mmCIF file of C-alpha atoms in Angstrom:
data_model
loop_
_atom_site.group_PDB
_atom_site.id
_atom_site.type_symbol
_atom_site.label_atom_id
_atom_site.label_comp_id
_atom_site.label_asym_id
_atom_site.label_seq_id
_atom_site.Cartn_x
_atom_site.Cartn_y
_atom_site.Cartn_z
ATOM 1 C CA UNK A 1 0.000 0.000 0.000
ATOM 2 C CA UNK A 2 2.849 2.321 1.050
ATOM 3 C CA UNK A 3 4.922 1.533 -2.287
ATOM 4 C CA UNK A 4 1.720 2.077 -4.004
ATOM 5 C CA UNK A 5 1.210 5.409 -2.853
ATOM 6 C CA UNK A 6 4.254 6.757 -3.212
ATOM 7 C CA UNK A 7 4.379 5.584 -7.249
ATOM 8 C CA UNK A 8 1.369 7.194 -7.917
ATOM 9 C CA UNK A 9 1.539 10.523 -5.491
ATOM 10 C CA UNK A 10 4.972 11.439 -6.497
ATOM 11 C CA UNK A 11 4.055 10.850 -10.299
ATOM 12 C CA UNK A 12 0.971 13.177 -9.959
ATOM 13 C CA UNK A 13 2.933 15.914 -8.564
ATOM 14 C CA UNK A 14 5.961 15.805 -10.935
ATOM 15 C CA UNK A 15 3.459 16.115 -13.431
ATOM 16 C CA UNK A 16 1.647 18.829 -11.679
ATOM 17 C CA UNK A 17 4.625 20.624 -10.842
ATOM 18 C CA UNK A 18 6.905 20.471 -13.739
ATOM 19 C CA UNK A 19 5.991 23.799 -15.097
ATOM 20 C CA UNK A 20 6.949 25.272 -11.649
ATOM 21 C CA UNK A 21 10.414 22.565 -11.373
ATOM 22 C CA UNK A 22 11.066 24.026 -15.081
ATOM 23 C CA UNK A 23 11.147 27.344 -13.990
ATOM 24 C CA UNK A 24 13.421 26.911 -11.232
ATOM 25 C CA UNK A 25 15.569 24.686 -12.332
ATOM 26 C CA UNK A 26 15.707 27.937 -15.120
ATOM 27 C CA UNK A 27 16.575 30.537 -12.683
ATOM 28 C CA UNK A 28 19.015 27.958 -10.970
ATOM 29 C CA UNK A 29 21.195 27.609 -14.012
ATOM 30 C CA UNK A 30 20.841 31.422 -14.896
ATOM 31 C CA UNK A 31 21.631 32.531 -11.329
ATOM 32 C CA UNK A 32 25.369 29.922 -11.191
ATOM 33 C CA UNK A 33 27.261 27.509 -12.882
ATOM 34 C CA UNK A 34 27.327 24.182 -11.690
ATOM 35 C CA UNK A 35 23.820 22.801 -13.162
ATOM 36 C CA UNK A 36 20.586 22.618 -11.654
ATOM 37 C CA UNK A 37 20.801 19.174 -9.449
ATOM 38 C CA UNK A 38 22.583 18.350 -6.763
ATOM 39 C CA UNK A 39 23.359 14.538 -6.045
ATOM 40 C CA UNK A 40 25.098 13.799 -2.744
ATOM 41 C CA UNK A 41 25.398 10.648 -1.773
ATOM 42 C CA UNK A 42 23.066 9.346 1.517
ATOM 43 C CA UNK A 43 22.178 6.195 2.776
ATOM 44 C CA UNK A 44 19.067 4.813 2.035
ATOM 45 C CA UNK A 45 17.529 1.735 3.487
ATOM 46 C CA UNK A 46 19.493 -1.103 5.233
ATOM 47 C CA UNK A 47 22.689 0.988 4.644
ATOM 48 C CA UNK A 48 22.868 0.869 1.052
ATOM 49 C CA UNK A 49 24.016 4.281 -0.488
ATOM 50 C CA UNK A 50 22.112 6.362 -2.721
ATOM 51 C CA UNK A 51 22.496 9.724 -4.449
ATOM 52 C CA UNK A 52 19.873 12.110 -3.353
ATOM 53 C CA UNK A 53 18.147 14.320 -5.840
ATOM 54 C CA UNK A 54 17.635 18.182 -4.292
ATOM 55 C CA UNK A 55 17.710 21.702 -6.497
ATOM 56 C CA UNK A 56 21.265 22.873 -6.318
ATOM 57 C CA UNK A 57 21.502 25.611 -3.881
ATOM 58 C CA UNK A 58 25.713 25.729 -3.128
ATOM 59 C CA UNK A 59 28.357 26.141 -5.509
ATOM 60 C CA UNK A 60 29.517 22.823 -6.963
ATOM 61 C CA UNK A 61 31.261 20.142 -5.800
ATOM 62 C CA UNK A 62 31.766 21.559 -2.302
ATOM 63 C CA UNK A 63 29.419 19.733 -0.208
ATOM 64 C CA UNK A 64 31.833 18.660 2.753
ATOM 65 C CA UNK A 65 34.887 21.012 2.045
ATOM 66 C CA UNK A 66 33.801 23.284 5.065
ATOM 67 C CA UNK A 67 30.985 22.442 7.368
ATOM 68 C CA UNK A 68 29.158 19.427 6.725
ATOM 69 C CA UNK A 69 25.625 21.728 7.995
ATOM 70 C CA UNK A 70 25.118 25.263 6.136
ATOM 71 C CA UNK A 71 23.555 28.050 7.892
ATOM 72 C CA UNK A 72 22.402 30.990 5.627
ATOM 73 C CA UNK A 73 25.829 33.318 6.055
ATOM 74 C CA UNK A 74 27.604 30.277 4.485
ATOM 75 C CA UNK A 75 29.498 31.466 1.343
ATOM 76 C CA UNK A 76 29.418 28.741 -0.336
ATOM 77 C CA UNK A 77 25.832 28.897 -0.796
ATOM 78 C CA UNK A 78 24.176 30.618 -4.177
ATOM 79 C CA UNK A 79 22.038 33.679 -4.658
ATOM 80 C CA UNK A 80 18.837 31.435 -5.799
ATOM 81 C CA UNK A 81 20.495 29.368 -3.054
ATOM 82 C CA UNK A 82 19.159 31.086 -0.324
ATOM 83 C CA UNK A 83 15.325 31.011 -1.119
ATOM 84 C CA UNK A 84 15.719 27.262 -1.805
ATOM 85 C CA UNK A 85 16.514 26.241 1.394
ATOM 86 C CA UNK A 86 14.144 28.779 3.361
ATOM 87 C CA UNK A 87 11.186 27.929 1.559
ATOM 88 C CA UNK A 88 12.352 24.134 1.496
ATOM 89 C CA UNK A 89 11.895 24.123 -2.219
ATOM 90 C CA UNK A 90 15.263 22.809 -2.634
ATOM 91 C CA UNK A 91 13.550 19.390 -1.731
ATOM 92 C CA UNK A 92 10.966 18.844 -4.563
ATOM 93 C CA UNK A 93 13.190 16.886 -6.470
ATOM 94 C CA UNK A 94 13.571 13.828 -4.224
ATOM 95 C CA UNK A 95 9.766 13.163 -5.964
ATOM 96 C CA UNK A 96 12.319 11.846 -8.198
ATOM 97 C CA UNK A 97 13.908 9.552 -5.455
ATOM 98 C CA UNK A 98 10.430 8.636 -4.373
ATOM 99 C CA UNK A 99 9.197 7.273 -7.541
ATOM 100 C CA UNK A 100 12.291 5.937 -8.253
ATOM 101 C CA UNK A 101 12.194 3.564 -4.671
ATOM 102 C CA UNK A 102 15.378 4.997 -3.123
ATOM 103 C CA UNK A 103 12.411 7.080 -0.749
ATOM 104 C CA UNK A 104 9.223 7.397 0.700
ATOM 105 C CA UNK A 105 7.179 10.565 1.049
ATOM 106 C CA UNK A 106 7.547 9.618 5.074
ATOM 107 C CA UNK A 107 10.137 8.248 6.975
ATOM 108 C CA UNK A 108 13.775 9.326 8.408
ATOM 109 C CA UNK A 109 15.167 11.717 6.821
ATOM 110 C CA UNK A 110 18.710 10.220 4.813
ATOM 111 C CA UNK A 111 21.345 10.812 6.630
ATOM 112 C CA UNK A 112 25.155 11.000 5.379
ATOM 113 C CA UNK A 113 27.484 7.990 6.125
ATOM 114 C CA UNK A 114 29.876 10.506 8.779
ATOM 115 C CA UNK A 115 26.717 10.231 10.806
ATOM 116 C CA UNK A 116 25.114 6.750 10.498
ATOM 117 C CA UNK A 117 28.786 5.503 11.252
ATOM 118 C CA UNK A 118 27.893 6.902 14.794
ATOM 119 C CA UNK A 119 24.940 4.996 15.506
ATOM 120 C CA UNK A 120 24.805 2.647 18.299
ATOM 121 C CA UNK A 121 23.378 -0.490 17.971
ATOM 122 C CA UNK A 122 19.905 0.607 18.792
ATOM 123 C CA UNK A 123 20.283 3.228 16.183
ATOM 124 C CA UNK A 124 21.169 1.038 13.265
ATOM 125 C CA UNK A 125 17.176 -0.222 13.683
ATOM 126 C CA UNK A 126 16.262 3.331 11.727
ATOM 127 C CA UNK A 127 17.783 1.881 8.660
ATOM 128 C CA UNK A 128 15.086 -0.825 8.517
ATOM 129 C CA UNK A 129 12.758 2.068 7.295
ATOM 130 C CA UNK A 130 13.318 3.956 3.345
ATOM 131 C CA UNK A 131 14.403 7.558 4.274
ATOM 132 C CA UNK A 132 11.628 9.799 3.288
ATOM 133 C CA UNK A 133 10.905 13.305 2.326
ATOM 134 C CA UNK A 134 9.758 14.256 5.899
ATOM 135 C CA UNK A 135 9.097 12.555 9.154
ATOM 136 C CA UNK A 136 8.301 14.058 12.673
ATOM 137 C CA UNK A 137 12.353 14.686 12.983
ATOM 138 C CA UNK A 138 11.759 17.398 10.506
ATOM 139 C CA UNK A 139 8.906 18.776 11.500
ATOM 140 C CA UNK A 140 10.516 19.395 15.101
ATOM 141 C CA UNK A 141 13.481 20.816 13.964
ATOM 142 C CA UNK A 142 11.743 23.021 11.288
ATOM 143 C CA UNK A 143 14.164 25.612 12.356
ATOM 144 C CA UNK A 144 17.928 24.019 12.475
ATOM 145 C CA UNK A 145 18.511 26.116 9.330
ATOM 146 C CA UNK A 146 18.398 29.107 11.567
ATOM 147 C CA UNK A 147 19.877 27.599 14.501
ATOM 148 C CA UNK A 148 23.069 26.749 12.168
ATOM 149 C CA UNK A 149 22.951 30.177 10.935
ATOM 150 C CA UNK A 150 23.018 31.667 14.752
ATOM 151 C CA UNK A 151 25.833 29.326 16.213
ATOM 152 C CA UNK A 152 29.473 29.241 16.106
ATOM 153 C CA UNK A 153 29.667 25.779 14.817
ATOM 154 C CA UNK A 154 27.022 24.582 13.022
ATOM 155 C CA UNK A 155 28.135 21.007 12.788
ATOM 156 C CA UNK A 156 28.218 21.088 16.912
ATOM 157 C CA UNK A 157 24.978 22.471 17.118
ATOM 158 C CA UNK A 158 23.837 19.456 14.903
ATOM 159 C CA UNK A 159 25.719 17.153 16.881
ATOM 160 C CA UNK A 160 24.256 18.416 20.385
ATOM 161 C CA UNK A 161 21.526 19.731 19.792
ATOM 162 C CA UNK A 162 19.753 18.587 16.455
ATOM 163 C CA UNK A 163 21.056 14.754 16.170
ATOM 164 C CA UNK A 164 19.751 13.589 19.356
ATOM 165 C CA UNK A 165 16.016 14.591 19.303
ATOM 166 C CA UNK A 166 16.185 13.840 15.668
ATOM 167 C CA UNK A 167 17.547 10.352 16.611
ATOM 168 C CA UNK A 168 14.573 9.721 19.433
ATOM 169 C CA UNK A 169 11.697 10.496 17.056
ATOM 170 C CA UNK A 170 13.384 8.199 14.033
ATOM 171 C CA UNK A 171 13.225 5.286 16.706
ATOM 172 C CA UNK A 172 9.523 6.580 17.718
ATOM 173 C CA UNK A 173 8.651 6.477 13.704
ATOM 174 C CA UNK A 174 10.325 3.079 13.311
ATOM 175 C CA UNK A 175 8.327 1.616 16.176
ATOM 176 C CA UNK A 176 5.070 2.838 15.459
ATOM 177 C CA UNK A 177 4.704 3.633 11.842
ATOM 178 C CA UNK A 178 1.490 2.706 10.276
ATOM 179 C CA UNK A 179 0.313 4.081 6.679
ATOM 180 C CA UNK A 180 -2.352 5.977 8.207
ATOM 181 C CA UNK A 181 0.139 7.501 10.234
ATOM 182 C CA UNK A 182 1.964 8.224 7.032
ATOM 183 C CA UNK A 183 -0.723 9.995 5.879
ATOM 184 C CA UNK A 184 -1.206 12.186 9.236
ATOM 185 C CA UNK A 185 2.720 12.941 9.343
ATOM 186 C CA UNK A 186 2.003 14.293 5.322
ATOM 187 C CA UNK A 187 -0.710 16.540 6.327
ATOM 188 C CA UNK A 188 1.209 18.065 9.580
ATOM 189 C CA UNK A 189 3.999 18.936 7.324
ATOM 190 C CA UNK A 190 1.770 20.736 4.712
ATOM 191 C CA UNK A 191 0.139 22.293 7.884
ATOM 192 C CA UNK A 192 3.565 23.265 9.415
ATOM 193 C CA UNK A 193 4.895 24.875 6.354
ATOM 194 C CA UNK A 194 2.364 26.842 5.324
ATOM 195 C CA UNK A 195 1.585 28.393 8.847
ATOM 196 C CA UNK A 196 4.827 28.830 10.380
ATOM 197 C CA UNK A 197 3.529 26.931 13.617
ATOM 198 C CA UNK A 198 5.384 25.311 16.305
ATOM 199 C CA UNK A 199 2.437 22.958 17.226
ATOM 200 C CA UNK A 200 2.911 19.272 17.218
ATOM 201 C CA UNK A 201 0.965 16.071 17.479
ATOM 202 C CA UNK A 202 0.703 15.131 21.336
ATOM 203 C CA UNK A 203 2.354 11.991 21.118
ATOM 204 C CA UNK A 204 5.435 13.724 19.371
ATOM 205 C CA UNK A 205 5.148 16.785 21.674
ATOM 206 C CA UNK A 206 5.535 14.477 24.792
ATOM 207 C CA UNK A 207 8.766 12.969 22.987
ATOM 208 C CA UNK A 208 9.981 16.312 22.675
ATOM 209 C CA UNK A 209 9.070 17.920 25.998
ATOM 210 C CA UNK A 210 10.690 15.359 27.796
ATOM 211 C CA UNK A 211 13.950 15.663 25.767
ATOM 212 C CA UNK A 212 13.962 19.171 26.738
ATOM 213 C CA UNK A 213 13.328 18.353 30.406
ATOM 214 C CA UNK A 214 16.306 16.079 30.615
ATOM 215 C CA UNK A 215 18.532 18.555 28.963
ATOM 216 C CA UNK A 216 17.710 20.824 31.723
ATOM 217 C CA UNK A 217 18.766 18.440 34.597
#
């Protein structure tokens, strides 16, 4: 049902979309060189390594030659750049991944093999699940791209203060996922981009009040 889904959502909207993808990936290849992709390399389910498909919003080939996480003072990212990865646009692509079976529309979000090469044993159980275009990991750190833009070191801040509540609701999502609750996480992401708001689902609001409470011990 889930495989199903995802074939024919992500064809629908790369259909409906492609006269919007055209005309950024337009302004993308007007605005720098480098073309209008970019394809790191993430792993994907059970380990295996994939190449991710997301507008190019940096300067080529320079993913990793600086800090791994980009806040919005980073020089390295483009003019067009910028709006990409506020409005999250810079995502539409992995559609691509989706219909392709390297994603889901829900589930952790790919990660880069620096940081799954950290996970305990525990940890490793998030690669049963295909990554996914959003999960409730994204949705509670809507704002890291502003957080790495406001600290020192954006690769600590994702390291002490991102990674771990992003770790605790990938375990919650591989525990309990359901395809209905798929289909809730989808709607609470359209909901949470459009309005700006910091509410969450109670279930994942108790997962991340509690994080906060033991941070504060």
């Amino acid at each position: 049902m889930k495989r199903l889904f995802d074939i024919i959502v992500s064809l629908i909207g790369l259909i409906c979309l492609s006269p919007i993808l055209l005309v950024i990936s337009l302004v993308i290849v007007m605005d720098s060189k480098g073309g209008v992709f970019f394809r790191g390399v993430r792993v994907g389910q059970y380990g295996k390594d994939f190449k991710i498909f997301k507008f190019r919003s940096m300067k080529p080939n320079c993913e990793g030659k600086g800090k791994w996480n980009v806040g919005d003072d980073d020089d390295r990212i483009t003019k067009m750049g910028h709006f990409l990865r506020k409005s999250k646009v810079d995502e539409l692509p992995q559609l691509i991944n989706v219909l392709k079976g390297d994603m889901s529309f829900v589930g952790p979000r790919p990660e880069l093999r620096y940081y799954t090469d950290m996970y305990t044993e525990c940890e490793m159980a998030i690669l049963d699940q295909k990554p996914g275009i959003t999960d409730w990991a994204s949705m509670a750190n809507i704002a890291q791209f502003k957080g790495f833009t406001e600290a020192t070191d954006p690769d600590a801040y994702y390291l002490n203060v991102v990674r771990p509540l992003k770790l605790k609701l990938q375990l919650y999502y591989r525990n309990h996922h359901s395809f209905l609750g798929d289909i809730k996480c989808i709607f609470w992401t359209v909901y949470k981009v459009i309005t700006k708001s910091d509410k969450l689902p109670k279930d994942v609001q108790e997962i991340l009040d509690n994080y906060e409470k033991n941070q504060k011990k």
